[in-house]
Amino acid sequence: MFRTALRNVLAHKARLLMTVLAVMLGVAFVSGTLVFTNTLSNALQNSSAKGFDHVDVAVRAQDREDKGDTVGRTPELTQALLDRSAHVPGAASAVGVVRGFTALADKDGKLVGDGFMTEGGNYWGTKDPRYPLLSGHAPSGKGEVLIDSETARRTGYKVGDTVRISVDGPVLTPRITGVFTTDDGNVAAGGSLVLFDTATAQQLFGKPGTYDEIDVTAAPGTSQTALKSALDRALPKDTVETTTGQKLADEQAELIASAMSGLKQGLLVFAGIALFVGTFIIANTFTMLVAQRTKELALLRAVGASRRQVTRSVLVEAFVVGAVAATAGLAAGIGIGAGLKALLGTLGATVPDGPLIVTPGTVATALAVGVLVTMLAAWLPGRRAAKIPPVAAMSSIHARATTKSLVLRNTVGALFAAAGTAVVLAATRMDGDSGQAPMGLGAVLLIIGVFVLTPLLSRPLIAAAAPVLRVFGVSGRLARQNSVRSPRRTAATASALMIGLALITGMTVMAGSLQKSIDKMASAAIRADYVVSMANGNMLSPDVERTLRSTDGVTTTSPLRNAPSRIDGQTEYLTGVNGSAIGRLTDLTVDDGTFAVGGSRVVVDDDTAKSHHWTAGSTFTVHYEDGKAQRLTVAGVYRGNELLRGILLDVTQLAPHQRDASDMQVMVKTSGGASDETKDRLVKALGTNPAIKVQDKQDISDDIAQMFTLMLNMLYGLLAMAVIVAVLGVVNTLAMSVFERSQEIGMLRAIGLDRAGIKRMVRLESLVISLFGGVLGIGLGVFFGWAAGELLGTKMTTYELVLPWDRMALFLLLAAVVGVLAALWPARRAARLNMLQAIKAQ
């Protein structure tokens, strides 16, 4: 039986090619994901570990928790703690570390890096071992800085050049006094690092006389553990904590691994979709192969082969096919991993140098996935063939599925579809967080149910195309009959395309609806002409609001200043605003009381008010971060949204209790309204700072639209793999169907249907099957998009369903194109059959 199975594989090489390709693509996606993420993770971990070479023990401040009416304040690492650390037994030296966001503009005035990776720090003394100088000398004073060598290479800056930088808003123009090398992971990933002298860094980052961390180096012969013990004895345990350099490196490695895990899981989901779609092709292929070899299998049964042996022979064929496909997929995956790493470099992302990582786990996973998926898909056709009695098989009276089996299939499909629909509908009435898992479960059940019911659905939906197909005469009628002749085969072929289009359509509906909802939110909640913020989301200096307030044409400004507080034993964040102006800059709906902010009067969003049982006129005591308390009165309760929520109070009440005041955003209203001229005036007033964004409502909307577009394009690219696999499925089904119907095609040729008519018949059949899958996929996608939107609507009051009719028409056109392209080779093959040989084929 084993030799028979191998002979059958070799005898059907061409027919199994599409199955091999489908499995190979899925395995390549899986192994490529594993190779890419393992390679990237290993390179980043090695690079970040080098950054701790000069740290034996790090001293950090312990975070203080909010307790009672007190807002926890993190203790400061002072110069006294630094001096004490440097003199403990076993310490060779101690360095004070200061860090903070520092935006650096290139020679064209654009922000270097992506904002979150543009950092600043301090250079210790005249020769800092952490940052070896390639050229120049240490910085001194506010007018001098160092930049890293990678940034110097990318921007073309050199020693002596003047650069434009920003820490929290105002522009600084220091001179570069040196270029240094670093193993900093952010720099390796494409960011930048700017270094000031220690005193300047402390002043710019709002930490005068204090440090973010103290790095202690051990004396020769002293281990990291021994030095940590000595520091623990010498330093106050209630305010600081110590960590060895090795542990810091391990923690960093874990963080990188965790970040890579999220990326890996996301990519593997799409690989799983491609494999799931490929399963239909495999099942189709083996079903047709088994059907074509029914008499052969019956003869094996007649000469003594058992049912298990017949099933086992089919599984052996599947094993061989899966092993070949998995091996080819693994090789392709390694190439994909290397290609993705190179692609990151061409897109501007710097990846640290490192070898390509192909772990034994990657190899085992690729082989296991390829073989198991193929064997699982082939098991049912093999089992079905083994159950056919030999005499019935030889007489070919087994060909059609029994009514009982179809009724059972339709019943099971209806139950799954009904259960999935019910669970999804129930999830839409749940809270946004608690409803996610049930909705996912319901979607899976519904897809399974629709797949099982697809043979039943194929007849009425394909029949609806009959009037159009009649236009093509005999070829059209034959194409319709061929499409419904084997509903299971048609269903399996169409389902592969259905799944891909359902996911694409669902995400498109959600993205379009979210974009519309956020546009409504921005236009409904903001009356300000402009919103000013840092490009990376960091805090703005209060100087920015003062500068804008004094700019020509500006009539009203208000900061949005965030600060923690304690209210009724809970931590609540306050938002300081210009009480006299905030009503003219926002358009918030007030459900209770009036929108009046000033003195001790505040307004509160509905969620916060509900949690504290407040209404208009309620009073409460707030404990600020400096420990002082104040009695406040709720003047009104407004509807919060994603752009503005929380407790709004006058900034003059909040500022005296803040040590380091900073603003999240600044709202601006101008006399002439939003215009390019006004925007340019504001940008110039802020020093044409690349770190600051000046946005009107349309800019905010465009930013969000760009984010959704980027996300959708990435998802489209990933789901393209599933669509490609689905195309292979249509090609495979048609090619094998042509082989199976070669006698019939020969007879059609013999009675007068020309080659053009044969090609037209196969193409129309492919088109009908693809459009059938497209209609089902788009319908399911709209339903899933609506359901997910209902879930989001519990958290976003402005959510509104938007059906992208143009995109859906494009997706249907895509399904038609898939059908036409997939039929090219099978149609050509059918037309070239020799009619006499075809008639004798069976």
PDB file of N, CA, C and O in Angstrom, residues 769-802:
ATOM      1  N   ILE A 769     -18.365  30.961 -10.068  1.00  0.00           N
ATOM      2  CA  ILE A 769     -17.908  30.459  -8.765  1.00  0.00           C
ATOM      3  C   ILE A 769     -17.243  31.574  -7.961  1.00  0.00           C
ATOM      4  O   ILE A 769     -17.490  31.738  -6.754  1.00  0.00           O
ATOM      5  N   SER A 770     -16.404  32.380  -8.608  1.00  0.00           N
ATOM      6  CA  SER A 770     -15.703  33.460  -7.911  1.00  0.00           C
ATOM      7  C   SER A 770     -16.671  34.529  -7.429  1.00  0.00           C
ATOM      8  O   SER A 770     -16.553  35.033  -6.304  1.00  0.00           O
ATOM      9  N   LEU A 771     -17.636  34.907  -8.279  1.00  0.00           N
ATOM     10  CA  LEU A 771     -18.618  35.916  -7.860  1.00  0.00           C
ATOM     11  C   LEU A 771     -19.505  35.388  -6.733  1.00  0.00           C
ATOM     12  O   LEU A 771     -19.909  36.145  -5.843  1.00  0.00           O
ATOM     13  N   PHE A 772     -19.801  34.095  -6.764  1.00  0.00           N
ATOM     14  CA  PHE A 772     -20.563  33.480  -5.674  1.00  0.00           C
ATOM     15  C   PHE A 772     -19.807  33.639  -4.346  1.00  0.00           C
ATOM     16  O   PHE A 772     -20.364  34.070  -3.332  1.00  0.00           O
ATOM     17  N   GLY A 773     -18.502  33.300  -4.368  1.00  0.00           N
ATOM     18  CA  GLY A 773     -17.695  33.487  -3.168  1.00  0.00           C
ATOM     19  C   GLY A 773     -17.579  34.946  -2.777  1.00  0.00           C
ATOM     20  O   GLY A 773     -17.591  35.293  -1.593  1.00  0.00           O
ATOM     21  N   GLY A 774     -17.487  35.844  -3.782  1.00  0.00           N
ATOM     22  CA  GLY A 774     -17.382  37.270  -3.493  1.00  0.00           C
ATOM     23  C   GLY A 774     -18.629  37.826  -2.833  1.00  0.00           C
ATOM     24  O   GLY A 774     -18.548  38.605  -1.879  1.00  0.00           O
ATOM     25  N   VAL A 775     -19.802  37.428  -3.329  1.00  0.00           N
ATOM     26  CA  VAL A 775     -21.060  37.908  -2.739  1.00  0.00           C
ATOM     27  C   VAL A 775     -21.190  37.438  -1.292  1.00  0.00           C
ATOM     28  O   VAL A 775     -21.549  38.208  -0.394  1.00  0.00           O
ATOM     29  N   LEU A 776     -20.890  36.154  -1.049  1.00  0.00           N
ATOM     30  CA  LEU A 776     -20.957  35.641   0.323  1.00  0.00           C
ATOM     31  C   LEU A 776     -19.956  36.368   1.225  1.00  0.00           C
ATOM     32  O   LEU A 776     -20.286  36.752   2.367  1.00  0.00           O
ATOM     33  N   GLY A 777     -18.716  36.570   0.745  1.00  0.00           N
ATOM     34  CA  GLY A 777     -17.693  37.216   1.554  1.00  0.00           C
ATOM     35  C   GLY A 777     -18.040  38.647   1.896  1.00  0.00           C
ATOM     36  O   GLY A 777     -17.902  39.077   3.042  1.00  0.00           O
ATOM     37  N   ILE A 778     -18.511  39.399   0.913  1.00  0.00           N
ATOM     38  CA  ILE A 778     -18.867  40.798   1.160  1.00  0.00           C
ATOM     39  C   ILE A 778     -20.057  40.889   2.102  1.00  0.00           C
ATOM     40  O   ILE A 778     -20.100  41.739   3.001  1.00  0.00           O
ATOM     41  N   GLY A 779     -21.034  39.995   1.923  1.00  0.00           N
ATOM     42  CA  GLY A 779     -22.185  39.992   2.833  1.00  0.00           C
ATOM     43  C   GLY A 779     -21.774  39.714   4.268  1.00  0.00           C
ATOM     44  O   GLY A 779     -22.200  40.413   5.199  1.00  0.00           O
ATOM     45  N   LEU A 780     -20.935  38.686   4.460  1.00  0.00           N
ATOM     46  CA  LEU A 780     -20.447  38.389   5.813  1.00  0.00           C
ATOM     47  C   LEU A 780     -19.613  39.539   6.365  1.00  0.00           C
ATOM     48  O   LEU A 780     -19.715  39.885   7.543  1.00  0.00           O
ATOM     49  N   GLY A 781     -18.773  40.139   5.503  1.00  0.00           N
ATOM     50  CA  GLY A 781     -17.923  41.244   5.954  1.00  0.00           C
ATOM     51  C   GLY A 781     -18.732  42.427   6.435  1.00  0.00           C
ATOM     52  O   GLY A 781     -18.396  43.052   7.448  1.00  0.00           O
ATOM     53  N   VAL A 782     -19.805  42.761   5.724  1.00  0.00           N
ATOM     54  CA  VAL A 782     -20.677  43.869   6.153  1.00  0.00           C
ATOM     55  C   VAL A 782     -21.311  43.551   7.502  1.00  0.00           C
ATOM     56  O   VAL A 782     -21.383  44.407   8.395  1.00  0.00           O
ATOM     57  N   PHE A 783     -21.750  42.315   7.677  1.00  0.00           N
ATOM     58  CA  PHE A 783     -22.361  41.926   8.951  1.00  0.00           C
ATOM     59  C   PHE A 783     -21.350  42.026  10.089  1.00  0.00           C
ATOM     60  O   PHE A 783     -21.648  42.578  11.150  1.00  0.00           O
ATOM     61  N   PHE A 784     -20.143  41.508   9.864  1.00  0.00           N
ATOM     62  CA  PHE A 784     -19.118  41.575  10.909  1.00  0.00           C
ATOM     63  C   PHE A 784     -18.720  43.028  11.201  1.00  0.00           C
ATOM     64  O   PHE A 784     -18.491  43.398  12.346  1.00  0.00           O
ATOM     65  N   GLY A 785     -18.604  43.836  10.143  1.00  0.00           N
ATOM     66  CA  GLY A 785     -18.266  45.245  10.335  1.00  0.00           C
ATOM     67  C   GLY A 785     -19.332  45.974  11.142  1.00  0.00           C
ATOM     68  O   GLY A 785     -19.027  46.777  12.029  1.00  0.00           O
ATOM     69  N   TRP A 786     -20.602  45.684  10.835  1.00  0.00           N
ATOM     70  CA  TRP A 786     -21.692  46.300  11.599  1.00  0.00           C
ATOM     71  C   TRP A 786     -21.653  45.867  13.057  1.00  0.00           C
ATOM     72  O   TRP A 786     -21.791  46.695  13.968  1.00  0.00           O
ATOM     73  N   ALA A 787     -21.459  44.559  13.287  1.00  0.00           N
ATOM     74  CA  ALA A 787     -21.459  44.038  14.660  1.00  0.00           C
ATOM     75  C   ALA A 787     -20.306  44.630  15.472  1.00  0.00           C
ATOM     76  O   ALA A 787     -20.489  45.044  16.627  1.00  0.00           O
ATOM     77  N   ALA A 788     -19.108  44.675  14.875  1.00  0.00           N
ATOM     78  CA  ALA A 788     -17.962  45.253  15.581  1.00  0.00           C
ATOM     79  C   ALA A 788     -18.194  46.730  15.867  1.00  0.00           C
ATOM     80  O   ALA A 788     -17.811  47.250  16.919  1.00  0.00           O
ATOM     81  N   GLY A 789     -18.870  47.426  14.934  1.00  0.00           N
ATOM     82  CA  GLY A 789     -19.196  48.834  15.148  1.00  0.00           C
ATOM     83  C   GLY A 789     -20.165  49.037  16.295  1.00  0.00           C
ATOM     84  O   GLY A 789     -20.038  49.992  17.070  1.00  0.00           O
ATOM     85  N   GLU A 790     -21.151  48.141  16.410  1.00  0.00           N
ATOM     86  CA  GLU A 790     -22.078  48.235  17.535  1.00  0.00           C
ATOM     87  C   GLU A 790     -21.341  48.083  18.860  1.00  0.00           C
ATOM     88  O   GLU A 790     -21.671  48.743  19.851  1.00  0.00           O
ATOM     89  N   LEU A 791     -20.317  47.234  18.871  1.00  0.00           N
ATOM     90  CA  LEU A 791     -19.514  47.043  20.077  1.00  0.00           C
ATOM     91  C   LEU A 791     -18.707  48.307  20.378  1.00  0.00           C
ATOM     92  O   LEU A 791     -18.616  48.739  21.524  1.00  0.00           O
ATOM     93  N   LEU A 792     -18.133  48.913  19.340  1.00  0.00           N
ATOM     94  CA  LEU A 792     -17.375  50.149  19.526  1.00  0.00           C
ATOM     95  C   LEU A 792     -18.283  51.303  19.940  1.00  0.00           C
ATOM     96  O   LEU A 792     -17.856  52.209  20.658  1.00  0.00           O
ATOM     97  N   GLY A 793     -19.528  51.247  19.477  1.00  0.00           N
ATOM     98  CA  GLY A 793     -20.463  52.313  19.797  1.00  0.00           C
ATOM     99  C   GLY A 793     -20.742  52.463  21.280  1.00  0.00           C
ATOM    100  O   GLY A 793     -21.170  53.530  21.735  1.00  0.00           O
ATOM    101  N   THR A 794     -20.482  51.403  22.070  1.00  0.00           N
ATOM    102  CA  THR A 794     -20.664  51.512  23.519  1.00  0.00           C
ATOM    103  C   THR A 794     -19.616  52.417  24.153  1.00  0.00           C
ATOM    104  O   THR A 794     -19.804  52.913  25.249  1.00  0.00           O
ATOM    105  N   LYS A 795     -18.487  52.641  23.449  1.00  0.00           N
ATOM    106  CA  LYS A 795     -17.427  53.503  23.967  1.00  0.00           C
ATOM    107  C   LYS A 795     -17.305  54.812  23.189  1.00  0.00           C
ATOM    108  O   LYS A 795     -16.654  55.743  23.635  1.00  0.00           O
ATOM    109  N   MET A 796     -17.908  54.856  22.003  1.00  0.00           N
ATOM    110  CA  MET A 796     -17.797  56.047  21.158  1.00  0.00           C
ATOM    111  C   MET A 796     -19.197  56.476  20.745  1.00  0.00           C
ATOM    112  O   MET A 796     -19.821  55.860  19.874  1.00  0.00           O
ATOM    113  N   THR A 797     -19.696  57.527  21.370  1.00  0.00           N
ATOM    114  CA  THR A 797     -21.087  57.936  21.158  1.00  0.00           C
ATOM    115  C   THR A 797     -21.344  58.443  19.748  1.00  0.00           C
ATOM    116  O   THR A 797     -22.483  58.420  19.275  1.00  0.00           O
ATOM    117  N   THR A 798     -20.318  58.910  19.070  1.00  0.00           N
ATOM    118  CA  THR A 798     -20.517  59.445  17.718  1.00  0.00           C
ATOM    119  C   THR A 798     -20.370  58.375  16.636  1.00  0.00           C
ATOM    120  O   THR A 798     -20.360  58.700  15.451  1.00  0.00           O
ATOM    121  N   TYR A 799     -20.240  57.116  17.045  1.00  0.00           N
ATOM    122  CA  TYR A 799     -20.030  56.053  16.043  1.00  0.00           C
ATOM    123  C   TYR A 799     -21.226  55.971  15.114  1.00  0.00           C
ATOM    124  O   TYR A 799     -22.383  55.997  15.528  1.00  0.00           O
ATOM    125  N   GLU A 800     -20.940  55.856  13.822  1.00  0.00           N
ATOM    126  CA  GLU A 800     -21.977  55.772  12.800  1.00  0.00           C
ATOM    127  C   GLU A 800     -21.521  54.793  11.717  1.00  0.00           C
ATOM    128  O   GLU A 800     -20.391  54.894  11.220  1.00  0.00           O
ATOM    129  N   LEU A 801     -22.381  53.860  11.361  1.00  0.00           N
ATOM    130  CA  LEU A 801     -22.043  52.870  10.341  1.00  0.00           C
ATOM    131  C   LEU A 801     -21.957  53.536   8.968  1.00  0.00           C
ATOM    132  O   LEU A 801     -22.867  54.245   8.559  1.00  0.00           O
ATOM    133  N   VAL A 802     -20.843  53.290   8.303  1.00  0.00           N
ATOM    134  CA  VAL A 802     -20.647  53.802   6.941  1.00  0.00           C
ATOM    135  C   VAL A 802     -20.334  52.616   6.041  1.00  0.00           C
ATOM    136  O   VAL A 802     -19.364  51.888   6.271  1.00  0.00           O
TER     137      VAL A 802
END
